[in-house]
Amino acid sequence: MSQSWRDMFSQMLSSNQISHKPSLIQDTTLWQIESSQWQQAARLAKDLSARWVAGWAEQVEAGFNVNALLEKNGDYVLLRTTVPEMHPQLPSQSTVYAAANRSERHTQDLLGIHFTDCPDHRPWIKHQAWHKHEYPLRKDFPLSGQPQSITPPDMDYAFVKARGHGVYEIPVGPVHAGIIEPGHFRFQAVGETILNLEERLGYVHKGIEKLAVGRSPEKLARLAARISGDSTVAHGWAACQAMEQAASVEIPERAAWLRGIACERERIANHLGDIGAICNDVGFAFAQMQFSRLREQWLRPQLKDFGHRLMMDYIVPGGVSLDITPDACEQQLQALKTLRQELDVIVPAIDMNSSLEDRLYTAGYLSPQTAQDFGVVGYVGRASGQDFDVRRDKPYAPYHALQFNAVLEDQGDVASRVWVRVKEIFASIKLLRQMLSQLPEGAIKADWKRPQAQAEGLAMIDGWRGEIISYVRFDENNCISRFYTRDPSCVNWPALEKIVLNNIVPDFPVCNKSLNGSYSGHDL
Amino acid sequence: MLRLFSKTLKTGVVTERVKKPTSDDLEQLGIEVKQQIDRHFKGSLAIREVDAGSCNGCELEIHALNNPIYDVERFGVHFVASPRHADVLLVTGPVSRHMQTALLRTWQATPEPKWVIAAGDCAVCGGEFGESYACCGGVDKVIPVDVTIPGCPPTPKMLLKGILGLINGVKTQSQPLAASQK
Ligand code: SF4
């Protein structure tokens, strides 16, 4: 076998005198390096075209641990460095990886770590709910904080300005016109054409990372299930898998399969809803009505089979909360057949429609190069040639035992993202068929074991939006001391700023919907 | 085009009948403004939805109200794009502090008479997020609330009942507005 990128990376680090003490978080390689070499290490990784995946930090005894997760071909490497508590600072990786920028600003706002020569030091998650030199994720910051009776709006954010003949600005949000989450978009336009878009997020910051501290495994699972309601299964799974790793809990096979079933059901439900909504954004109500009907019919049996319409709290530490009966399996298999038949009529009907073609083709183009530069994941990445799927490239139970073809396109426009999602529905139907017909017998939940003090876990789960990263560390009492999760939206949101360029302002909703980032998952 | 028509016709009407909420349901929904409602709405209601820090689960179920199965528009209920057009604010989420001013301003921009529905456990009492440096811990900490709809998230049926309850009041129990309540 050819040399893995990890070995090459290791050699390059060594030849550049970057010592990297190896250890493991379960099966993920962890290298501890010097903070002064933080940026240089990123540059070497970039030379090997590794993807920057996630970054987070944590207050520890010696100061702060700063982490950066990298990946190539499904092979993950976690870089870690430690900076002192007094004047914590280190060179920024966002000069190398654009994707690291918002993450570093998140760390700067919540932990007060300074990334030197970071091209953008504006606050990101912080608006006005806490003071400038306070850092909510530090241990001396109480969960309750010291809020003012009315938190003032964040008026002074320095948006990029554009000047010139006929250039005007459109501020949108945080409260939007539809039933959607809050965030602010600042457009500069000439006539109808978008010159520039800048996102300002953080409005739904709920302090999830702080709330996680001190929680029991069950309570963390509940919190994780509410990071982003549309991905409740995927986030619940990621958090539970990370905790199970840390505690060396093996979940029963049947539980893993049931998790797989729930996760693929969630994928189908969201794809159905969004495909309809995208068509609706260009005024095509037929698709909206048909797809929202299918979605509702899809959700209903979940109340009985999974205990909740959205399957919230179905995944619990050690397994799942509810077993499925053979009858229910049979009904679900039947429902798969019906869904497939319905789609076989509806999909060709929308495919043939010229007014949809007019609006969706070539709109909102994301080039494969830009997608790669931003490390975009999920269907947004897969519609722009990024051939990555955690289920295939770093398989976990049950996917290691299943047949499945990852979907890939490279047209990169709104239509392409729609088609990737249509094909993903078909792929998930196949996966569900396999899982439902070969469901292993046995228990659905393993007993919990107390993890060792300081035990860490790191999980990667492919939710419907793409790769979710979940990190936990336990304290000595079976409680969480650090929890971080990177929703796929974090790496996909920046791509929207590129997707809309040179599109017309009225096409913004459809471009936005075709990416459909989670505000809540991003803001934490 | 033919395909569209054929599928539309074959699908037929899927909208379900919904029973009017009983007084028990209304009790459960915590409706406190029964008397005022009849007089003002006359059976039609414009709702402005405001996400004040929800996890977006509540939004999914609110969206479902517009699907052909629940089809809330048949009751005269429609979701509007601006608070200036709204009779009711339907608020979700524990009110993140970063959304506090935005919610207040939306409320101020809504013309009188206006009502506020807090939908979902988060909106009702802070839910899983509670009150913290980042969250206000419920909608009533920020603006006055008339109706609460519990649930995480409330099902479309619960939402529909809450909204219908607001429109119909309990017809049987409705009383004329006291002169002082304007
Ligand atoms: S009530 Fe539940 S579903 Fe609704 S916003 Fe809160 S956590 Fe999400």
XYZ file of C-alpha atoms and ligand atoms in Angstrom:
714
model
C 0.000 0.000 0.000
C 1.231 3.490 -0.739
C 2.403 5.563 2.156
C -0.418 7.173 4.106
C -0.615 10.947 4.265
C -0.208 10.693 8.009
C 3.237 9.099 7.638
C 4.244 11.674 5.058
C 3.015 14.442 7.326
C 4.979 12.968 10.204
C 8.144 12.853 8.089
C 7.677 16.411 6.934
C 7.178 17.589 10.507
C 10.349 15.790 11.575
C 12.415 17.158 8.741
C 11.225 20.632 9.715
C 12.282 20.039 13.325
C 8.718 19.975 14.557
C 8.671 17.395 17.294
C 5.284 15.749 17.570
C 4.842 13.454 20.514
C 2.365 10.827 19.388
C -0.521 9.515 21.415
C -4.074 8.451 20.665
C -7.635 9.424 21.374
C -9.052 5.969 20.738
C -8.135 5.385 17.110
C -7.391 8.993 16.198
C -3.735 9.995 16.099
C -2.913 12.877 18.414
C 0.312 14.853 18.065
C 1.399 17.334 20.680
C 3.502 20.085 19.121
C 5.074 23.374 20.210
C 2.755 26.364 20.020
C 5.315 28.420 18.079
C 5.122 25.838 15.284
C 1.315 25.817 15.118
C 1.100 27.679 11.852
C 4.053 25.962 10.227
C 2.509 22.569 10.906
C -0.696 23.722 9.214
C 1.285 24.863 6.201
C 2.885 21.442 5.842
C -0.506 19.768 6.128
C -1.860 22.060 3.455
C 1.058 21.119 1.177
C -0.216 17.560 1.456
C -3.705 18.875 0.616
C -5.130 17.783 3.928
C -8.467 19.283 4.913
C -8.789 21.489 7.996
C -11.692 19.970 9.864
C -12.232 21.586 13.246
C -10.564 23.631 15.943
C -11.334 24.067 19.627
C -9.579 24.823 22.882
C -9.947 23.893 26.512
C -8.728 25.250 29.826
C -6.477 22.729 31.563
C -4.131 22.870 34.519
C -1.114 23.902 32.486
C -3.031 26.657 30.675
C -5.007 26.013 27.527
C -4.952 23.102 25.127
C -5.589 24.201 21.568
C -6.645 21.542 19.050
C -6.839 21.394 15.280
C -8.235 18.381 13.490
C -6.999 17.543 9.985
C -8.108 14.890 7.563
C -7.299 13.291 4.270
C -8.797 10.137 2.744
C -10.710 9.442 5.934
C -7.495 9.480 7.976
C -7.730 12.012 10.801
C -4.858 13.618 12.715
C -5.396 15.809 15.748
C -2.757 18.456 16.413
C -2.583 19.765 19.937
C -0.526 22.417 21.602
C -0.532 23.992 25.032
C -0.312 27.712 25.732
C 0.159 29.280 29.192
C -2.676 30.804 31.168
C -0.988 34.201 31.297
C -1.088 35.798 27.840
C -2.213 32.737 25.934
C -1.261 33.212 22.335
C -0.097 31.292 19.310
C 0.247 31.837 15.576
C -2.965 31.617 13.604
C -3.743 28.816 11.171
C -6.266 30.880 9.299
C -3.542 32.430 7.171
C -3.102 28.904 5.796
C -6.645 27.556 6.020
C -9.514 29.997 5.492
C -11.784 27.519 7.262
C -9.917 28.067 10.530
C -10.790 31.751 10.774
C -14.242 31.705 12.355
C -13.237 28.856 14.598
C -10.255 30.826 15.913
C -12.494 33.829 16.522
C -14.912 31.559 18.379
C -12.020 30.414 20.592
C -10.824 33.999 21.017
C -14.301 35.147 22.119
C -15.020 32.293 24.505
C -11.583 31.545 25.968
C -9.532 34.664 25.349
C -6.783 32.961 23.384
C -5.043 35.296 20.999
C -4.170 34.060 17.541
C -1.355 36.318 16.363
C -1.329 37.465 12.736
C -4.871 36.204 12.288
C -6.171 38.250 9.363
C -9.469 38.968 11.089
C -9.740 39.642 14.795
C -13.313 40.905 14.928
C -15.464 39.169 17.513
C -17.556 36.410 16.032
C -19.749 34.586 18.546
C -19.557 37.411 21.053
C -22.029 40.240 20.607
C -22.884 42.196 23.768
C -23.980 39.537 26.252
C -20.677 39.641 28.102
C -17.837 42.105 28.463
C -14.792 42.339 26.330
C -12.293 40.890 28.756
C -14.537 38.131 30.061
C -14.447 34.655 28.629
C -17.444 32.378 29.250
C -15.617 29.097 28.762
C -12.987 29.845 31.385
C -13.478 28.074 34.678
C -13.760 31.286 36.693
C -16.714 32.502 34.599
C -19.996 31.426 36.221
C -22.686 29.913 33.980
C -25.070 32.655 35.061
C -22.675 35.412 33.975
C -23.543 39.016 34.819
C -26.092 39.895 32.191
C -27.604 43.349 31.846
C -31.373 43.526 32.113
C -31.538 44.222 28.398
C -28.615 43.085 26.301
C -27.903 45.869 23.828
C -27.687 45.109 20.114
C -24.278 44.658 18.573
C -24.025 47.911 16.668
C -20.319 48.317 16.058
C -19.410 45.271 14.046
C -17.079 46.487 11.299
C -18.670 45.186 8.132
C -16.664 45.378 4.952
C -17.637 48.474 3.012
C -17.933 48.849 -0.719
C -17.988 52.225 -2.369
C -18.564 53.281 -5.928
C -21.119 54.553 -8.332
C -24.454 52.824 -7.812
C -23.282 50.527 -5.014
C -25.803 50.172 -2.243
C -26.083 48.120 0.892
C -28.888 45.813 2.025
C -28.947 44.737 5.669
C -31.064 41.647 6.297
C -31.933 40.152 9.660
C -31.483 38.969 12.328
C -35.278 38.479 12.171
C -35.999 37.179 8.686
C -39.175 37.235 6.645
C -39.821 33.492 6.703
C -40.021 30.870 9.402
C -36.267 30.544 9.690
C -33.509 31.020 12.197
C -31.982 34.407 12.944
C -28.748 35.733 11.523
C -27.614 38.874 9.773
C -26.635 39.219 6.134
C -25.071 42.361 4.753
C -25.181 42.702 0.992
C -23.520 45.143 -1.296
C -25.232 45.245 -4.628
C -25.202 47.065 -7.910
C -28.614 47.016 -9.484
C -29.771 43.482 -8.808
C -26.347 41.889 -8.787
C -24.705 40.890 -5.524
C -21.181 42.308 -5.298
C -20.431 41.053 -1.838
C -22.128 39.291 1.028
C -20.983 39.229 4.589
C -22.553 36.973 7.184
C -22.866 37.901 10.825
C -23.905 34.976 12.973
C -23.936 34.303 16.716
C -27.490 35.510 17.418
C -28.612 32.151 18.744
C -25.584 31.504 20.918
C -27.025 29.570 23.844
C -23.846 28.725 25.729
C -24.063 25.024 24.879
C -20.380 24.356 25.541
C -20.668 25.955 28.982
C -23.977 24.221 29.753
C -22.343 20.885 28.996
C -19.806 21.239 31.791
C -20.664 19.088 34.789
C -23.440 17.167 33.030
C -23.918 13.437 33.376
C -23.725 11.377 30.157
C -27.536 11.176 29.904
C -27.916 14.887 30.320
C -25.234 15.626 27.772
C -27.066 13.410 25.289
C -30.222 15.461 25.853
C -28.342 18.687 25.309
C -26.595 17.367 22.194
C -29.970 16.366 20.772
C -30.898 20.054 20.914
C -27.826 21.531 19.238
C -29.687 21.625 15.948
C -33.206 20.218 15.986
C -33.113 19.091 12.375
C -30.017 16.967 13.143
C -31.093 15.748 16.523
C -30.272 12.114 15.740
C -26.889 12.855 14.189
C -25.767 15.169 16.991
C -27.070 12.801 19.638
C -25.201 9.974 17.981
C -21.947 11.941 17.703
C -22.015 12.994 21.356
C -22.902 9.492 22.554
C -20.244 7.878 20.393
C -17.610 10.262 21.770
C -18.693 9.518 25.342
C -18.799 5.777 24.708
C -15.267 5.902 23.318
C -14.060 7.765 26.379
C -15.734 5.272 28.699
C -14.796 2.209 26.595
C -18.428 1.209 26.315
C -19.150 -1.199 23.443
C -22.681 -0.729 22.252
C -24.671 -3.806 21.147
C -24.771 -4.443 17.417
C -28.518 -4.032 17.284
C -28.231 -0.607 18.888
C -25.724 0.536 16.258
C -28.052 -0.618 13.497
C -31.033 1.110 15.037
C -28.971 4.298 15.241
C -28.177 3.875 11.567
C -31.854 3.473 10.753
C -32.762 6.614 12.697
C -29.962 8.601 11.075
C -30.908 7.618 7.516
C -34.547 8.376 8.276
C -33.503 11.808 9.462
C -31.540 12.326 6.246
C -34.554 11.445 4.117
C -36.911 13.638 6.160
C -34.686 16.696 5.815
C -33.931 16.157 2.146
C -37.645 15.818 1.412
C -38.458 19.016 3.263
C -35.632 21.009 1.730
C -36.095 19.928 -1.880
C -39.687 21.114 -1.657
C -38.613 24.359 -0.007
C -35.949 25.064 -2.642
C -38.523 24.655 -5.400
C -40.898 26.870 -3.445
C -38.255 29.597 -3.241
C -38.498 29.904 -7.006
C -42.287 29.826 -6.902
C -42.888 26.201 -7.808
C -45.601 25.215 -5.363
C -46.296 21.775 -6.815
C -43.015 20.393 -5.484
C -43.447 22.106 -2.133
C -46.870 20.549 -1.633
C -45.810 17.092 -2.754
C -42.565 16.989 -0.807
C -44.003 18.455 2.370
C -46.767 15.865 2.187
C -44.186 13.092 1.816
C -42.200 14.512 4.712
C -45.221 14.556 6.994
C -46.131 11.003 6.050
C -42.527 10.030 6.694
C -42.417 11.630 10.157
C -45.636 10.184 11.487
C -44.603 6.574 12.100
C -41.529 7.840 13.938
C -43.685 8.848 16.876
C -44.605 5.214 17.420
C -41.379 3.494 16.365
C -38.853 5.956 17.809
C -40.886 7.681 20.500
C -40.811 11.140 18.913
C -41.712 12.675 15.568
C -38.169 13.965 15.084
C -36.654 11.062 17.045
C -35.323 13.401 19.710
C -33.678 11.612 22.642
C -33.897 8.289 20.834
C -30.127 7.877 21.048
C -28.873 7.530 24.615
C -25.438 6.716 26.044
C -24.874 3.010 25.524
C -27.474 2.491 22.801
C -31.004 3.556 21.984
C -34.083 4.092 24.118
C -36.653 2.041 22.264
C -36.648 -1.295 20.454
C -38.396 -1.854 17.181
C -40.900 -4.653 16.648
C -40.753 -6.999 13.632
C -44.129 -5.579 12.595
C -42.790 -2.060 12.606
C -39.810 -3.216 10.516
C -42.211 -4.677 8.013
C -44.261 -1.469 7.918
C -41.159 0.611 7.433
C -40.038 -1.593 4.561
C -43.447 -1.155 3.004
C -43.232 2.616 3.490
C -39.877 2.598 1.686
C -41.519 0.976 -1.286
C -44.315 3.550 -1.305
C -41.880 6.440 -0.990
C -39.832 5.126 -3.888
C -42.950 4.790 -6.040
C -44.071 8.311 -5.223
C -40.649 9.733 -6.003
C -40.543 7.860 -9.272
C -43.503 9.972 -10.367
C -42.646 13.306 -8.733
C -38.940 13.468 -9.552
C -39.360 13.099 -13.343
C -42.163 15.678 -13.162
C -39.885 18.290 -11.640
C -36.958 17.231 -13.795
C -38.907 18.037 -16.940
C -39.983 21.427 -15.745
C -38.448 24.261 -17.717
C -39.289 27.023 -15.250
C -37.396 25.178 -12.534
C -34.511 24.547 -14.899
C -34.373 28.245 -15.650
C -33.970 29.205 -12.047
C -31.914 26.390 -10.581
C -29.312 25.625 -13.220
C -26.165 27.779 -13.004
C -27.582 29.670 -10.001
C -25.405 29.765 -6.896
C -22.271 28.222 -8.338
C -19.599 26.887 -5.987
C -16.471 25.767 -7.804
C -14.739 22.556 -6.713
C -11.627 24.621 -5.979
C -13.458 26.993 -3.622
C -15.232 24.055 -2.006
C -11.877 22.442 -1.349
C -10.331 25.670 -0.047
C -13.091 26.035 2.525
C -13.201 22.331 3.372
C -16.912 22.230 2.600
C -18.677 18.984 3.569
C -21.927 17.098 3.074
C -24.171 17.593 0.049
C -22.717 21.062 -0.563
C -19.266 19.532 -0.923
C -20.514 16.495 -2.805
C -22.240 18.727 -5.380
C -18.904 20.494 -5.952
C -16.685 17.479 -6.442
C -15.627 16.896 -2.836
C -15.654 13.139 -2.668
C -15.930 12.616 1.057
C -18.418 10.749 3.169
C -17.581 9.671 6.716
C -19.820 6.635 6.336
C -17.604 5.354 3.545
C -14.206 6.863 4.338
C -14.053 6.277 8.077
C -16.824 3.768 8.508
C -18.375 3.085 11.872
C -20.989 0.533 12.840
C -23.344 -0.198 11.134
C -21.981 1.262 7.878
C -18.909 -0.968 7.754
C -21.280 -3.882 7.095
C -23.477 -2.179 4.479
C -23.336 -1.672 0.736
C -23.556 1.923 -0.265
C -22.491 4.283 -3.036
C -21.583 7.829 -2.120
C -23.130 10.413 -4.415
C -20.868 12.824 -6.278
C -21.397 15.663 -8.744
C -19.234 18.563 -9.803
C -21.574 21.042 -11.431
C -21.701 22.982 -8.160
C -24.926 24.935 -8.767
C -28.246 24.927 -6.904
C -29.591 22.249 -9.251
C -26.594 20.074 -8.541
C -27.158 20.328 -4.801
C -30.788 19.373 -5.344
C -29.824 16.353 -7.416
C -27.247 15.208 -4.917
C -29.976 15.262 -2.314
C -32.441 13.403 -4.513
C -29.820 10.721 -5.097
C -28.983 10.631 -1.407
C -32.617 9.858 -0.679
C -32.396 6.895 -3.043
C -29.117 5.781 -1.446
C -30.646 6.047 2.027
C -33.651 4.017 0.921
C -31.248 1.257 -0.103
C -29.379 1.496 3.182
C -32.598 1.369 5.150
C -33.730 -1.670 3.218
C -30.540 -3.492 4.145
C -30.676 -2.445 7.770
C -34.340 -3.260 8.253
C -34.125 -6.662 6.629
C -30.896 -7.769 8.323
C -31.329 -6.178 11.723
C -29.248 -8.205 14.217
C -30.946 -9.590 17.298
C -29.911 -8.688 20.818
C -29.931 -5.944 23.401
C -30.448 -2.297 22.506
C -28.406 -0.763 25.278
C -25.132 -1.530 27.032
C -24.469 -0.784 30.677
C -22.606 2.407 31.288
C -19.074 2.204 32.662
C -17.502 4.980 34.624
C -14.806 6.545 32.481
C -11.374 7.260 33.902
C -10.677 10.803 34.977
C -9.664 12.978 32.021
C -10.730 10.323 29.483
C -11.311 11.814 26.049
C -13.444 10.771 23.110
C -13.642 12.058 19.550
C -16.378 10.976 17.169
C -17.090 11.632 13.509
C -20.621 10.986 12.307
C -22.105 11.684 8.909
C -25.380 13.468 9.545
C -27.654 14.596 6.740
C -25.761 17.897 6.492
C -22.404 16.166 6.480
C -19.620 15.363 8.880
C -20.204 16.169 12.553
C -17.236 16.215 14.926
C -17.885 15.709 18.592
C -15.296 15.906 21.348
C -15.715 15.146 25.054
C -13.511 14.993 28.084
C -14.714 13.562 31.384
C -13.741 14.696 34.866
C -13.120 12.268 37.734
C -16.842 11.984 38.618
C -18.334 10.623 35.394
C -19.269 14.180 34.399
C -18.337 16.237 31.377
C -15.490 18.707 31.737
C -15.341 19.762 28.084
C -17.690 19.259 25.170
C -17.235 20.674 21.731
C -19.121 19.892 18.612
C -18.523 21.110 15.104
C -21.679 21.143 13.070
C -21.134 20.825 9.307
C -22.651 24.293 9.006
C -19.513 25.832 10.521
C -17.433 24.950 7.478
C -20.281 25.368 4.981
C -21.504 28.840 5.974
C -18.435 30.677 4.612
C -19.058 29.063 1.224
C -22.421 30.854 0.996
C -20.573 34.178 0.801
C -18.944 32.880 -2.386
C -21.983 31.048 -3.752
C -24.094 34.191 -4.053
C -21.523 36.374 -5.802
C -22.790 37.694 -9.139
C -26.212 36.206 -8.512
C -29.182 38.500 -8.295
C -30.455 39.555 -4.877
C -33.841 37.808 -5.369
C -31.993 34.521 -5.819
C -30.420 34.767 -2.391
C -33.165 32.760 -0.637
C -32.836 29.840 -3.009
C -29.029 29.920 -2.828
C -29.226 30.023 0.959
C -31.756 27.211 1.103
C -29.666 25.047 -1.217
C -26.887 25.191 1.366
C -29.190 25.304 4.387
C -26.716 25.885 7.172
C -27.912 25.543 10.750
C -27.667 28.782 12.701
C -28.160 27.048 16.007
C -25.600 24.338 15.237
C -23.096 27.001 14.297
C -23.677 29.455 17.137
C -23.779 26.768 19.862
C -47.006 19.611 -17.515
C -49.286 16.621 -17.882
C -47.265 14.798 -15.270
C -47.851 17.629 -12.811
C -51.575 17.596 -13.356
C -51.798 13.858 -13.209
C -49.842 13.661 -9.943
C -51.823 16.518 -8.442
C -55.119 14.901 -9.337
C -54.046 11.464 -8.198
C -52.812 12.826 -4.883
C -56.198 14.371 -4.216
C -56.977 16.229 -1.022
C -54.911 15.002 1.905
C -55.882 17.671 4.385
C -57.130 16.304 7.679
C -60.048 17.448 9.753
C -59.125 18.999 13.048
C -61.471 19.130 15.999
C -61.958 22.402 17.742
C -60.110 22.416 21.030
C -62.204 21.605 24.054
C -62.030 23.701 27.156
C -59.726 21.077 28.644
C -57.272 21.533 25.797
C -57.389 25.256 26.257
C -56.733 24.908 29.932
C -53.694 22.855 29.083
C -52.496 25.456 26.609
C -52.648 28.131 29.235
C -54.754 30.601 27.322
C -55.334 33.641 29.440
C -56.994 36.076 27.142
C -60.093 34.194 26.161
C -62.494 37.080 26.303
C -60.529 39.530 24.250
C -60.014 37.312 21.326
C -63.366 36.864 19.741
C -63.887 40.519 19.396
C -60.632 41.301 17.659
C -59.901 38.477 15.278
C -63.180 37.657 13.636
C -61.761 34.330 12.581
C -58.621 35.464 10.826
C -55.176 35.705 12.211
C -51.831 36.972 10.904
C -48.834 35.427 12.617
C -45.259 36.606 12.622
C -42.944 33.800 13.717
C -39.867 34.866 15.644
C -37.047 32.449 16.399
C -35.419 33.811 19.529
C -32.740 31.184 19.927
C -34.524 27.948 19.153
C -32.640 24.800 18.164
C -34.805 24.936 14.987
C -36.824 21.868 16.032
C -39.803 24.085 16.815
C -39.491 25.742 13.406
C -39.714 22.362 11.695
C -43.051 21.679 13.330
C -44.331 25.208 12.701
C -43.443 24.676 9.053
C -45.474 21.497 9.099
C -48.583 23.587 9.808
C -48.366 24.781 6.228
C -48.107 21.331 4.687
C -51.185 20.073 2.854
C -52.081 17.724 5.700
C -52.522 20.379 8.368
C -53.036 23.275 5.957
C -53.504 25.937 8.587
C -54.473 28.578 6.045
C -57.910 27.074 5.729
C -58.653 28.507 9.183
C -57.698 31.986 8.100
C -54.316 31.696 9.759
C -51.401 32.929 7.720
C -47.773 33.600 8.413
C -46.685 37.099 7.473
C -43.283 38.508 6.667
C -43.406 41.600 8.838
C -44.432 42.262 12.424
C -46.282 45.309 11.104
C -48.804 42.981 9.500
C -49.142 40.691 12.485
C -51.806 40.121 15.125
C -49.737 37.513 16.870
C -46.079 36.855 17.497
C -45.312 33.160 17.671
C -42.016 33.033 19.533
C -39.704 30.037 19.935
C -36.469 29.522 21.838
C -35.239 30.504 25.312
C -34.484 34.036 23.993
C -30.760 34.088 23.559
C -29.388 37.327 24.979
C -28.100 38.199 21.535
C -31.699 38.105 20.291
C -33.223 39.985 23.207
C -33.257 43.434 21.623
C -34.353 42.046 18.274
C -37.325 40.350 19.931
C -38.231 43.486 21.862
C -38.090 45.581 18.727
C -40.182 43.086 16.804
C -42.759 43.241 19.557
C -42.702 47.028 19.558
C -43.157 47.023 15.794
C -46.298 44.902 16.059
C -49.418 47.084 16.118
C -51.934 46.839 18.961
C -53.915 44.808 19.715
C -51.349 42.057 19.718
C -50.845 38.695 21.323
C -47.816 36.606 22.008
C -47.666 32.830 21.867
C -44.617 31.177 23.414
C -44.195 27.868 21.585
C -42.000 25.061 22.855
C -40.493 24.305 26.241
C -37.599 26.682 25.612
C -39.936 29.583 24.980
C -42.168 28.637 27.881
C -39.497 28.291 30.554
C -36.031 28.118 29.028
C -36.257 24.358 28.444
C -32.947 22.525 28.216
C -31.040 25.816 28.081
C -32.591 27.595 31.057
C -31.308 30.967 32.143
C -27.625 31.720 31.783
C -25.073 34.233 30.570
C -26.347 33.453 27.077
C -30.099 32.889 27.505
C -32.871 34.902 29.134
C -34.726 31.714 30.156
C -38.082 32.133 28.441
C -40.106 34.598 26.387
C -42.024 36.033 29.352
C -38.742 37.352 30.733
C -38.657 39.732 27.796
C -42.199 40.432 26.542
C -45.661 39.627 27.947
C -46.945 36.206 26.918
C -50.626 35.340 26.403
C -50.519 31.694 25.402
C -47.982 28.995 26.095
C -47.690 25.803 24.064
C -45.422 23.291 25.799
C -43.598 20.459 24.051
C -40.121 19.866 22.723
C -41.062 20.614 20.055
C -44.872 20.893 20.274
C -46.416 18.714 17.575
C -48.218 20.460 14.722
C -51.463 19.342 16.300
C -50.580 21.014 19.586
C -49.583 24.168 17.732
C -52.749 24.134 15.702
C -54.867 23.696 18.787
C -53.080 26.533 20.494
C -53.624 28.845 17.562
C -57.231 27.807 17.000
C -57.858 28.214 20.673
C -56.641 31.748 20.379
C -58.959 32.480 17.460
C -62.059 30.847 18.775
C -61.479 31.606 22.382
C -63.955 29.376 23.935
C -66.919 30.726 22.072
C -69.199 29.516 24.786
C -67.234 31.259 27.482
C -66.517 34.491 25.701
C -67.632 37.592 27.473
C -67.775 41.144 26.223
C -64.653 43.141 26.862
C -64.795 45.236 29.951
C -64.699 48.909 29.123
C -61.387 49.326 30.875
C -59.669 46.686 28.721
C -58.851 48.524 25.567
S -38.500 23.440 22.751
Fe -37.217 21.731 22.060
S -37.477 21.748 19.854
Fe -38.181 23.733 20.567
S -36.384 25.052 20.420
Fe -36.412 24.215 22.498
S -35.100 22.416 22.378
Fe -35.651 22.947 20.297
